[in-house]
N, CA, C and O atoms as CSV, one atom per row, in Angstrom:
chain,resi,resn,atom,element,x,y,z
A,1,UNK,N,N,-141.887,-32.679,-26.313
A,1,UNK,CA,C,-141.743,-33.518,-25.135
A,1,UNK,C,C,-143.106,-34.026,-24.680
A,1,UNK,O,O,-143.254,-35.219,-24.415
A,2,UNK,N,N,-144.083,-33.170,-24.585
A,2,UNK,CA,C,-145.404,-33.591,-24.126
A,2,UNK,C,C,-146.192,-34.291,-25.216
A,2,UNK,O,O,-147.065,-35.107,-24.916
A,3,UNK,N,N,-145.904,-33.990,-26.478
A,3,UNK,CA,C,-146.697,-34.538,-27.580
A,3,UNK,C,C,-146.649,-36.057,-27.634
A,3,UNK,O,O,-147.626,-36.683,-28.044
A,4,UNK,N,N,-145.544,-36.664,-27.234
A,4,UNK,CA,C,-145.409,-38.113,-27.317
A,4,UNK,C,C,-145.649,-38.826,-25.994
A,4,UNK,O,O,-145.449,-40.037,-25.903
A,5,UNK,N,N,-146.066,-38.110,-24.990
A,5,UNK,CA,C,-146.366,-38.731,-23.698
A,5,UNK,C,C,-147.775,-39.308,-23.736
A,5,UNK,O,O,-148.697,-38.684,-24.261
A,6,UNK,N,N,-147.933,-40.497,-23.178
A,6,UNK,CA,C,-149.263,-41.092,-23.062
A,6,UNK,C,C,-150.076,-40.397,-21.981
A,6,UNK,O,O,-151.287,-40.225,-22.116
A,7,UNK,N,N,-149.405,-40.002,-20.914
A,7,UNK,CA,C,-150.081,-39.433,-19.750
A,7,UNK,C,C,-149.345,-38.190,-19.263
A,7,UNK,O,O,-148.119,-38.185,-19.146
A,8,UNK,N,N,-150.099,-37.148,-18.984
A,8,UNK,CA,C,-149.536,-35.924,-18.420
A,8,UNK,C,C,-150.463,-35.469,-17.302
A,8,UNK,O,O,-151.680,-35.409,-17.481
A,9,UNK,N,N,-149.885,-35.148,-16.147
A,9,UNK,CA,C,-150.653,-34.590,-15.031
A,9,UNK,C,C,-150.024,-33.249,-14.671
A,9,UNK,O,O,-148.801,-33.116,-14.638
A,10,UNK,N,N,-150.862,-32.269,-14.405
A,10,UNK,CA,C,-150.392,-30.917,-14.125
A,10,UNK,C,C,-151.027,-30.417,-12.834
A,10,UNK,O,O,-152.215,-30.632,-12.593
A,11,UNK,N,N,-150.228,-29.749,-12.007
A,11,UNK,CA,C,-150.740,-29.076,-10.806
A,11,UNK,C,C,-150.628,-27.578,-11.035
A,11,UNK,O,O,-149.616,-27.082,-11.529
A,12,UNK,N,N,-151.677,-26.877,-10.671
A,12,UNK,CA,C,-151.697,-25.417,-10.839
A,12,UNK,C,C,-151.973,-24.755,-9.491
A,12,UNK,O,O,-152.616,-25.334,-8.615
A,13,UNK,N,N,-151.477,-23.539,-9.348
A,13,UNK,CA,C,-151.752,-22.788,-8.122
A,13,UNK,C,C,-153.060,-22.013,-8.265
A,13,UNK,O,O,-153.775,-22.165,-9.256
A,14,UNK,N,N,-153.363,-21.193,-7.283
A,14,UNK,CA,C,-154.627,-20.446,-7.272
A,14,UNK,C,C,-154.732,-19.435,-8.413
A,14,UNK,O,O,-155.827,-18.971,-8.727
A,15,UNK,N,N,-153.602,-19.091,-9.034
A,15,UNK,CA,C,-153.600,-18.182,-10.185
A,15,UNK,C,C,-153.528,-18.938,-11.511
A,15,UNK,O,O,-153.305,-18.342,-12.565
A,16,UNK,N,N,-153.718,-20.250,-11.445
A,16,UNK,CA,C,-153.678,-21.141,-12.615
A,16,UNK,C,C,-152.291,-21.282,-13.232
A,16,UNK,O,O,-152.167,-21.755,-14.362
A,17,UNK,N,N,-151.247,-20.881,-12.509
A,17,UNK,CA,C,-149.883,-21.087,-12.989
A,17,UNK,C,C,-149.461,-22.520,-12.692
A,17,UNK,O,O,-149.783,-23.058,-11.633
A,18,UNK,N,N,-148.748,-23.133,-13.618
A,18,UNK,CA,C,-148.283,-24.507,-13.426
A,18,UNK,C,C,-147.205,-24.525,-12.346
A,18,UNK,O,O,-146.218,-23.794,-12.429
A,19,UNK,N,N,-147.401,-25.364,-11.337
A,19,UNK,CA,C,-146.425,-25.504,-10.255
A,19,UNK,C,C,-145.881,-26.926,-10.172
A,19,UNK,O,O,-144.958,-27.192,-9.402
A,20,UNK,N,N,-146.444,-27.838,-10.959
A,20,UNK,CA,C,-145.961,-29.208,-10.975
A,20,UNK,C,C,-146.424,-29.921,-12.225
A,20,UNK,O,O,-147.485,-29.625,-12.774
A,21,UNK,N,N,-145.607,-30.874,-12.669
A,21,UNK,CA,C,-145.967,-31.658,-13.852
A,21,UNK,C,C,-145.372,-33.056,-13.730
A,21,UNK,O,O,-144.273,-33.240,-13.206
A,22,UNK,N,N,-146.117,-34.027,-14.221
A,22,UNK,CA,C,-145.633,-35.401,-14.327
A,22,UNK,C,C,-145.958,-35.874,-15.738
A,22,UNK,O,O,-147.009,-35.542,-16.285
A,23,UNK,N,N,-145.049,-36.651,-16.322
A,23,UNK,CA,C,-145.212,-37.132,-17.692
A,23,UNK,C,C,-144.820,-38.597,-17.725
A,23,UNK,O,O,-143.830,-38.990,-17.109
A,24,UNK,N,N,-145.595,-39.416,-18.447
A,24,UNK,CA,C,-145.321,-40.850,-18.473
A,24,UNK,C,C,-145.711,-41.466,-19.808
A,24,UNK,O,O,-146.526,-40.922,-20.553
A,25,UNK,N,N,-145.107,-42.614,-20.091
A,25,UNK,CA,C,-145.534,-43.460,-21.198
A,25,UNK,C,C,-145.918,-44.808,-20.604
A,25,UNK,O,O,-145.344,-45.238,-19.604
A,26,UNK,N,N,-146.880,-45.467,-21.218
A,26,UNK,CA,C,-147.387,-46.707,-20.639
A,26,UNK,C,C,-147.911,-47.637,-21.721
A,26,UNK,O,O,-148.355,-47.191,-22.779
A,27,UNK,N,N,-147.854,-48.935,-21.444
A,27,UNK,CA,C,-148.554,-49.897,-22.297
A,27,UNK,C,C,-149.938,-50.196,-21.729
A,27,UNK,O,O,-150.701,-50.965,-22.313
A,28,UNK,N,N,-150.261,-49.586,-20.588
A,28,UNK,CA,C,-151.558,-49.697,-19.915
A,28,UNK,C,C,-151.903,-51.141,-19.542
A,28,UNK,O,O,-153.069,-51.471,-19.322
A,29,UNK,N,N,-150.892,-51.985,-19.474
A,29,UNK,CA,C,-151.116,-53.379,-19.100
A,29,UNK,C,C,-150.083,-53.861,-18.084
A,29,UNK,O,O,-150.435,-54.515,-17.102
A,30,UNK,N,N,-148.816,-53.542,-18.315
A,30,UNK,CA,C,-147.755,-54.070,-17.468
A,30,UNK,C,C,-146.874,-52.968,-16.869
A,30,UNK,O,O,-146.543,-53.016,-15.684
A,31,UNK,N,N,-146.498,-51.988,-17.675
A,31,UNK,CA,C,-145.447,-51.058,-17.269
A,31,UNK,C,C,-145.825,-49.614,-17.589
A,31,UNK,O,O,-146.313,-49.313,-18.678
A,32,UNK,N,N,-145.593,-48.736,-16.629
A,32,UNK,CA,C,-145.738,-47.295,-16.832
A,32,UNK,C,C,-144.425,-46.640,-16.434
A,32,UNK,O,O,-143.982,-46.768,-15.293
A,33,UNK,N,N,-143.808,-45.943,-17.373
A,33,UNK,CA,C,-142.537,-45.278,-17.123
A,33,UNK,C,C,-142.792,-43.800,-16.850
A,33,UNK,O,O,-143.201,-43.057,-17.741
A,34,UNK,N,N,-142.551,-43.387,-15.628
A,34,UNK,CA,C,-142.687,-41.986,-15.233
A,34,UNK,C,C,-141.401,-41.276,-15.646
A,34,UNK,O,O,-140.384,-41.364,-14.957
A,35,UNK,N,N,-141.454,-40.579,-16.764
A,35,UNK,CA,C,-140.238,-39.989,-17.319
A,35,UNK,C,C,-139.896,-38.635,-16.717
A,35,UNK,O,O,-138.732,-38.235,-16.723
A,36,UNK,N,N,-140.879,-37.933,-16.202
A,36,UNK,CA,C,-140.617,-36.629,-15.589
A,36,UNK,C,C,-141.542,-36.387,-14.409
A,36,UNK,O,O,-142.731,-36.704,-14.452
A,37,UNK,N,N,-140.979,-35.825,-13.367
A,37,UNK,CA,C,-141.751,-35.324,-12.231
A,37,UNK,C,C,-141.035,-34.066,-11.760
A,37,UNK,O,O,-139.859,-34.109,-11.396
A,38,UNK,N,N,-141.744,-32.956,-11.769
A,38,UNK,CA,C,-141.139,-31.695,-11.339
A,38,UNK,C,C,-142.171,-30.876,-10.581
A,38,UNK,O,O,-143.312,-30.725,-11.017
A,39,UNK,N,N,-141.750,-30.355,-9.446
A,39,UNK,CA,C,-142.597,-29.466,-8.648
A,39,UNK,C,C,-141.767,-28.229,-8.317
A,39,UNK,O,O,-140.634,-28.336,-7.847
A,40,UNK,N,N,-142.338,-27.064,-8.567
A,40,UNK,CA,C,-141.677,-25.797,-8.257
A,40,UNK,C,C,-141.197,-25.829,-6.809
A,40,UNK,O,O,-141.930,-26.252,-5.915
A,41,UNK,N,N,-139.970,-25.381,-6.584
A,41,UNK,CA,C,-139.370,-25.437,-5.256
A,41,UNK,C,C,-140.236,-24.736,-4.207
A,41,UNK,O,O,-140.260,-25.167,-3.054
A,42,UNK,N,N,-140.938,-23.683,-4.573
A,42,UNK,CA,C,-141.794,-22.970,-3.621
A,42,UNK,C,C,-143.032,-23.774,-3.225
A,42,UNK,O,O,-143.715,-23.423,-2.263
A,43,UNK,N,N,-143.322,-24.841,-3.955
A,43,UNK,CA,C,-144.512,-25.647,-3.686
A,43,UNK,C,C,-144.165,-27.059,-3.212
A,43,UNK,O,O,-145.059,-27.874,-2.987
A,44,UNK,N,N,-142.884,-27.347,-3.062
A,44,UNK,CA,C,-142.482,-28.669,-2.593
A,44,UNK,C,C,-142.850,-28.852,-1.128
A,44,UNK,O,O,-142.950,-27.879,-0.379
A,45,UNK,N,N,-143.050,-30.098,-0.723
A,45,UNK,CA,C,-143.406,-30.404,0.653
A,45,UNK,C,C,-144.888,-30.289,0.936
A,45,UNK,O,O,-145.298,-30.336,2.096
A,46,UNK,N,N,-145.697,-30.141,-0.095
A,46,UNK,CA,C,-147.145,-30.005,0.074
A,46,UNK,C,C,-147.917,-31.204,-0.468
A,46,UNK,O,O,-149.146,-31.173,-0.531
A,47,UNK,N,N,-147.203,-32.263,-0.862
A,47,UNK,CA,C,-147.876,-33.454,-1.378
A,47,UNK,C,C,-148.220,-33.393,-2.855
A,47,UNK,O,O,-148.912,-34.275,-3.364
A,48,UNK,N,N,-147.750,-32.368,-3.550
A,48,UNK,CA,C,-148.077,-32.217,-4.968
A,48,UNK,C,C,-147.451,-33.333,-5.797
A,48,UNK,O,O,-148.126,-33.931,-6.635
A,49,UNK,N,N,-146.177,-33.620,-5.576
A,49,UNK,CA,C,-145.514,-34.693,-6.321
A,49,UNK,C,C,-146.200,-36.027,-6.104
A,49,UNK,O,O,-146.421,-36.780,-7.053
A,50,UNK,N,N,-146.534,-36.317,-4.872
A,50,UNK,CA,C,-147.227,-37.565,-4.533
A,50,UNK,C,C,-148.566,-37.652,-5.275
A,50,UNK,O,O,-148.913,-38.705,-5.809
A,51,UNK,N,N,-149.313,-36.551,-5.307
A,51,UNK,CA,C,-150.615,-36.551,-6.006
A,51,UNK,C,C,-150.442,-36.689,-7.512
A,51,UNK,O,O,-151.232,-37.373,-8.161
A,52,UNK,N,N,-149.423,-36.053,-8.077
A,52,UNK,CA,C,-149.171,-36.185,-9.510
A,52,UNK,C,C,-148.831,-37.629,-9.873
A,52,UNK,O,O,-149.332,-38.158,-10.865
A,53,UNK,N,N,-147.983,-38.261,-9.069
A,53,UNK,CA,C,-147.640,-39.663,-9.310
A,53,UNK,C,C,-148.885,-40.530,-9.216
A,53,UNK,O,O,-149.101,-41.406,-10.054
A,54,UNK,N,N,-149.695,-40.293,-8.212
A,54,UNK,CA,C,-150.930,-41.072,-8.035
A,54,UNK,C,C,-151.866,-40.897,-9.234
A,54,UNK,O,O,-152.460,-41.870,-9.701
A,55,UNK,N,N,-152.001,-39.676,-9.731
A,55,UNK,CA,C,-152.856,-39.428,-10.895
A,55,UNK,C,C,-152.358,-40.199,-12.118
A,55,UNK,O,O,-153.149,-40.815,-12.833
A,56,UNK,N,N,-151.056,-40.163,-12.353
A,56,UNK,CA,C,-150.478,-40.902,-13.483
A,56,UNK,C,C,-150.749,-42.389,-13.325
A,56,UNK,O,O,-151.202,-43.043,-14.264
A,57,UNK,N,N,-150.473,-42.925,-12.140
A,57,UNK,CA,C,-150.628,-44.360,-11.911
A,57,UNK,C,C,-152.090,-44.788,-12.038
A,57,UNK,O,O,-152.379,-45.822,-12.641
A,58,UNK,N,N,-152.998,-44.021,-11.489
A,58,UNK,CA,C,-154.419,-44.351,-11.603
A,58,UNK,C,C,-154.876,-44.352,-13.054
A,58,UNK,O,O,-155.644,-45.226,-13.457
A,59,UNK,N,N,-154.420,-43.390,-13.840
A,59,UNK,CA,C,-154.837,-43.313,-15.238
A,59,UNK,C,C,-154.189,-44.382,-16.105
A,59,UNK,O,O,-154.768,-44.795,-17.110
A,60,UNK,N,N,-153.001,-44.835,-15.732
A,60,UNK,CA,C,-152.352,-45.924,-16.461
A,60,UNK,C,C,-152.940,-47.268,-16.063
A,60,UNK,O,O,-152.925,-48.222,-16.841
A,61,UNK,N,N,-153.455,-47.330,-14.851
A,61,UNK,CA,C,-153.970,-48.574,-14.292
A,61,UNK,C,C,-153.117,-48.966,-13.106
A,61,UNK,O,O,-151.908,-49.155,-13.238
A,62,UNK,N,N,-153.740,-49.087,-11.955
A,62,UNK,CA,C,-152.982,-49.392,-10.738
A,62,UNK,C,C,-152.343,-50.767,-10.776
A,62,UNK,O,O,-151.495,-51.076,-9.938
A,63,UNK,N,N,-152.738,-51.610,-11.745
A,63,UNK,CA,C,-152.115,-52.922,-11.868
A,63,UNK,C,C,-150.846,-52.874,-12.718
A,63,UNK,O,O,-150.196,-53.903,-12.899
A,64,UNK,N,N,-150.477,-51.700,-13.243
A,64,UNK,CA,C,-149.204,-51.572,-13.949
A,64,UNK,C,C,-148.106,-51.259,-12.940
A,64,UNK,O,O,-148.356,-50.679,-11.884
A,65,UNK,N,N,-146.894,-51.654,-13.288
A,65,UNK,CA,C,-145.733,-51.326,-12.452
A,65,UNK,C,C,-145.247,-49.938,-12.849
A,65,UNK,O,O,-144.952,-49.697,-14.019
A,66,UNK,N,N,-145.163,-49.032,-11.894
A,66,UNK,CA,C,-144.670,-47.678,-12.149
A,66,UNK,C,C,-143.155,-47.686,-11.992
A,66,UNK,O,O,-142.632,-48.105,-10.960
A,67,UNK,N,N,-142.462,-47.225,-13.012
A,67,UNK,CA,C,-141.002,-47.259,-13.057
A,67,UNK,C,C,-140.484,-45.848,-13.315
A,67,UNK,O,O,-141.093,-45.093,-14.072
A,68,UNK,N,N,-139.365,-45.490,-12.691
A,68,UNK,CA,C,-138.745,-44.197,-12.975
A,68,UNK,C,C,-137.253,-44.266,-12.736
A,68,UNK,O,O,-136.762,-45.148,-12.031
A,69,UNK,N,N,-136.539,-43.333,-13.327
A,69,UNK,CA,C,-135.132,-43.109,-13.037
A,69,UNK,C,C,-135.069,-41.817,-12.237
A,69,UNK,O,O,-135.477,-40.762,-12.722
A,70,UNK,N,N,-134.564,-41.894,-11.030
A,70,UNK,CA,C,-134.535,-40.716,-10.154
A,70,UNK,C,C,-133.315,-39.852,-10.436
A,70,UNK,O,O,-132.218,-40.361,-10.662
A,71,UNK,N,N,-133.518,-38.557,-10.420
A,71,UNK,CA,C,-132.390,-37.626,-10.441
A,71,UNK,C,C,-131.610,-37.833,-9.147
A,71,UNK,O,O,-132.216,-38.075,-8.103
A,72,UNK,N,N,-130.285,-37.744,-9.190
A,72,UNK,CA,C,-129.493,-37.991,-7.983
A,72,UNK,C,C,-129.965,-37.196,-6.763
A,72,UNK,O,O,-129.939,-37.716,-5.648
A,73,UNK,N,N,-130.385,-35.971,-6.951
A,73,UNK,CA,C,-130.824,-35.145,-5.822
A,73,UNK,C,C,-132.176,-35.578,-5.267
A,73,UNK,O,O,-132.575,-35.129,-4.193
A,74,UNK,N,N,-132.888,-36.451,-5.991
A,74,UNK,CA,C,-134.238,-36.842,-5.571
A,74,UNK,C,C,-134.328,-38.274,-5.055
A,74,UNK,O,O,-135.426,-38.751,-4.767
A,75,UNK,N,N,-133.209,-38.964,-4.932
A,75,UNK,CA,C,-133.271,-40.382,-4.568
A,75,UNK,C,C,-133.865,-40.631,-3.188
A,75,UNK,O,O,-134.417,-41.705,-2.950
A,76,UNK,N,N,-133.769,-39.688,-2.289
A,76,UNK,CA,C,-134.353,-39.896,-0.958
A,76,UNK,C,C,-135.857,-39.631,-0.941
A,76,UNK,O,O,-136.541,-40.035,-0.001
A,77,UNK,N,N,-136.376,-38.965,-1.957
A,77,UNK,CA,C,-137.804,-38.630,-2.008
A,77,UNK,C,C,-138.669,-39.864,-2.245
A,77,UNK,O,O,-139.690,-40.037,-1.579
A,78,UNK,N,N,-138.282,-40.708,-3.168
A,78,UNK,CA,C,-139.158,-41.797,-3.595
A,78,UNK,C,C,-139.418,-42.844,-2.514
A,78,UNK,O,O,-140.565,-43.268,-2.377
A,79,UNK,N,N,-138.432,-43.286,-1.742
A,79,UNK,CA,C,-138.762,-44.189,-0.627
A,79,UNK,C,C,-139.676,-43.515,0.395
A,79,UNK,O,O,-140.518,-44.170,1.008
A,80,UNK,N,N,-139.509,-42.226,0.572
A,80,UNK,CA,C,-140.315,-41.445,1.517
A,80,UNK,C,C,-141.807,-41.514,1.179
A,80,UNK,O,O,-142.648,-41.470,2.077
A,81,UNK,N,N,-142.135,-41.621,-0.105
A,81,UNK,CA,C,-143.549,-41.668,-0.498
A,81,UNK,C,C,-144.046,-43.093,-0.729
A,81,UNK,O,O,-145.174,-43.296,-1.180
A,82,UNK,N,N,-143.196,-44.089,-0.417
A,82,UNK,CA,C,-143.649,-45.472,-0.482
A,82,UNK,C,C,-143.187,-46.275,-1.676
A,82,UNK,O,O,-143.661,-47.393,-1.876
A,83,UNK,N,N,-142.280,-45.746,-2.478
A,83,UNK,CA,C,-141.777,-46.499,-3.628
A,83,UNK,C,C,-140.625,-47.393,-3.185
A,83,UNK,O,O,-139.877,-47.057,-2.267
A,84,UNK,N,N,-140.496,-48.534,-3.852
A,84,UNK,CA,C,-139.431,-49.487,-3.563
A,84,UNK,C,C,-138.323,-49.369,-4.601
A,84,UNK,O,O,-138.590,-49.172,-5.787
A,85,UNK,N,N,-137.077,-49.489,-4.147
A,85,UNK,CA,C,-135.946,-49.524,-5.070
A,85,UNK,C,C,-135.888,-50.917,-5.676
A,85,UNK,O,O,-136.016,-51.913,-4.964
A,86,UNK,N,N,-135.698,-50.989,-6.977
A,86,UNK,CA,C,-135.668,-52.272,-7.681
A,86,UNK,C,C,-134.226,-52.577,-8.062
A,86,UNK,O,O,-133.564,-51.767,-8.711
A,87,UNK,N,N,-133.749,-53.732,-7.664
A,87,UNK,CA,C,-132.332,-54.055,-7.848
A,87,UNK,C,C,-132.004,-54.671,-9.204
A,87,UNK,O,O,-130.826,-54.794,-9.542
A,88,UNK,N,N,-133.002,-55.061,-9.990
A,88,UNK,CA,C,-132.692,-55.729,-11.257
A,88,UNK,C,C,-133.031,-54.841,-12.451
A,88,UNK,O,O,-133.844,-55.195,-13.306
A,89,UNK,N,N,-132.393,-53.695,-12.480
A,89,UNK,CA,C,-132.599,-52.749,-13.573
A,89,UNK,C,C,-131.246,-52.428,-14.191
A,89,UNK,O,O,-130.259,-52.225,-13.485
A,90,UNK,N,N,-131.216,-52.385,-15.507
A,90,UNK,CA,C,-129.994,-52.028,-16.219
A,90,UNK,C,C,-130.305,-50.896,-17.174
A,90,UNK,O,O,-131.419,-50.795,-17.689
A,91,UNK,N,N,-129.319,-50.044,-17.411
A,91,UNK,CA,C,-129.504,-48.935,-18.339
A,91,UNK,C,C,-128.316,-48.846,-19.288
A,91,UNK,O,O,-127.226,-49.335,-18.990
A,92,UNK,N,N,-128.541,-48.221,-20.418
A,92,UNK,CA,C,-127.469,-47.840,-21.330
A,92,UNK,C,C,-127.457,-46.320,-21.316
A,92,UNK,O,O,-128.425,-45.694,-21.748
A,93,UNK,N,N,-126.376,-45.714,-20.827
A,93,UNK,CA,C,-126.327,-44.252,-20.790
A,93,UNK,C,C,-126.426,-43.665,-22.199
A,93,UNK,O,O,-126.073,-44.334,-23.170
A,94,UNK,N,N,-126.895,-42.439,-22.320
A,94,UNK,CA,C,-126.961,-41.796,-23.629
A,94,UNK,C,C,-125.605,-41.801,-24.326
A,94,UNK,O,O,-124.563,-41.699,-23.679
A,95,UNK,N,N,-125.631,-41.919,-25.640
A,95,UNK,CA,C,-124.441,-41.889,-26.492
A,95,UNK,C,C,-123.504,-43.066,-26.277
A,95,UNK,O,O,-122.347,-43.021,-26.695
A,96,UNK,N,N,-123.988,-44.116,-25.632
A,96,UNK,CA,C,-123.138,-45.278,-25.425
A,96,UNK,C,C,-123.780,-46.536,-25.992
A,96,UNK,O,O,-123.460,-47.642,-25.557
A,97,UNK,N,N,-124.677,-46.383,-26.954
A,97,UNK,CA,C,-125.366,-47.522,-27.537
A,97,UNK,C,C,-124.437,-48.535,-28.176
A,97,UNK,O,O,-124.797,-49.706,-28.308
A,98,UNK,N,N,-123.239,-48.103,-28.579
A,98,UNK,CA,C,-122.294,-49.029,-29.203
A,98,UNK,C,C,-121.801,-50.092,-28.225
A,98,UNK,O,O,-121.155,-51.054,-28.639
A,99,UNK,N,N,-122.092,-49.936,-26.949
A,99,UNK,CA,C,-121.682,-50.938,-25.962
A,99,UNK,C,C,-122.510,-52.207,-26.058
A,99,UNK,O,O,-122.103,-53.238,-25.522
A,100,UNK,N,N,-123.658,-52.167,-26.722
A,100,UNK,CA,C,-124.509,-53.347,-26.841
A,100,UNK,C,C,-123.814,-54.374,-27.725
A,100,UNK,O,O,-123.408,-54.071,-28.847
A,101,UNK,N,N,-123.685,-55.569,-27.216
A,101,UNK,CA,C,-123.066,-56.650,-27.982
A,101,UNK,C,C,-124.070,-57.170,-28.999
A,101,UNK,O,O,-125.213,-57.469,-28.653
A,102,UNK,N,N,-123.648,-57.275,-30.241
A,102,UNK,CA,C,-124.543,-57.745,-31.297
A,102,UNK,C,C,-124.288,-59.190,-31.673
A,102,UNK,O,O,-124.996,-59.734,-32.521
A,103,UNK,N,N,-123.311,-59.818,-31.076
A,103,UNK,CA,C,-123.064,-61.235,-31.388
A,103,UNK,C,C,-122.746,-62.006,-30.128
A,103,UNK,O,O,-122.509,-63.212,-30.185
């Protein structure tokens, strides 16, 4: 999972244990896809997720558009930190690739 990520940011506690991680792929010009953001529940509410996102975006280039798919339980988090919902996004759910029209 981490081997193919362009960017990885990690937050550690005072004992050097990982308490948060963000993973992204980017073309470093237009688009950065934040594929994972996770913060240990005991460390949530401390700005760790916000800092991880900022680290990823800064390293990809602040002129790239940061894109993510939110887990249903996290949809209220992203507007809270200043992200905008984008209305012109389409997805193909896993295992449904046959829905793509080829003609």
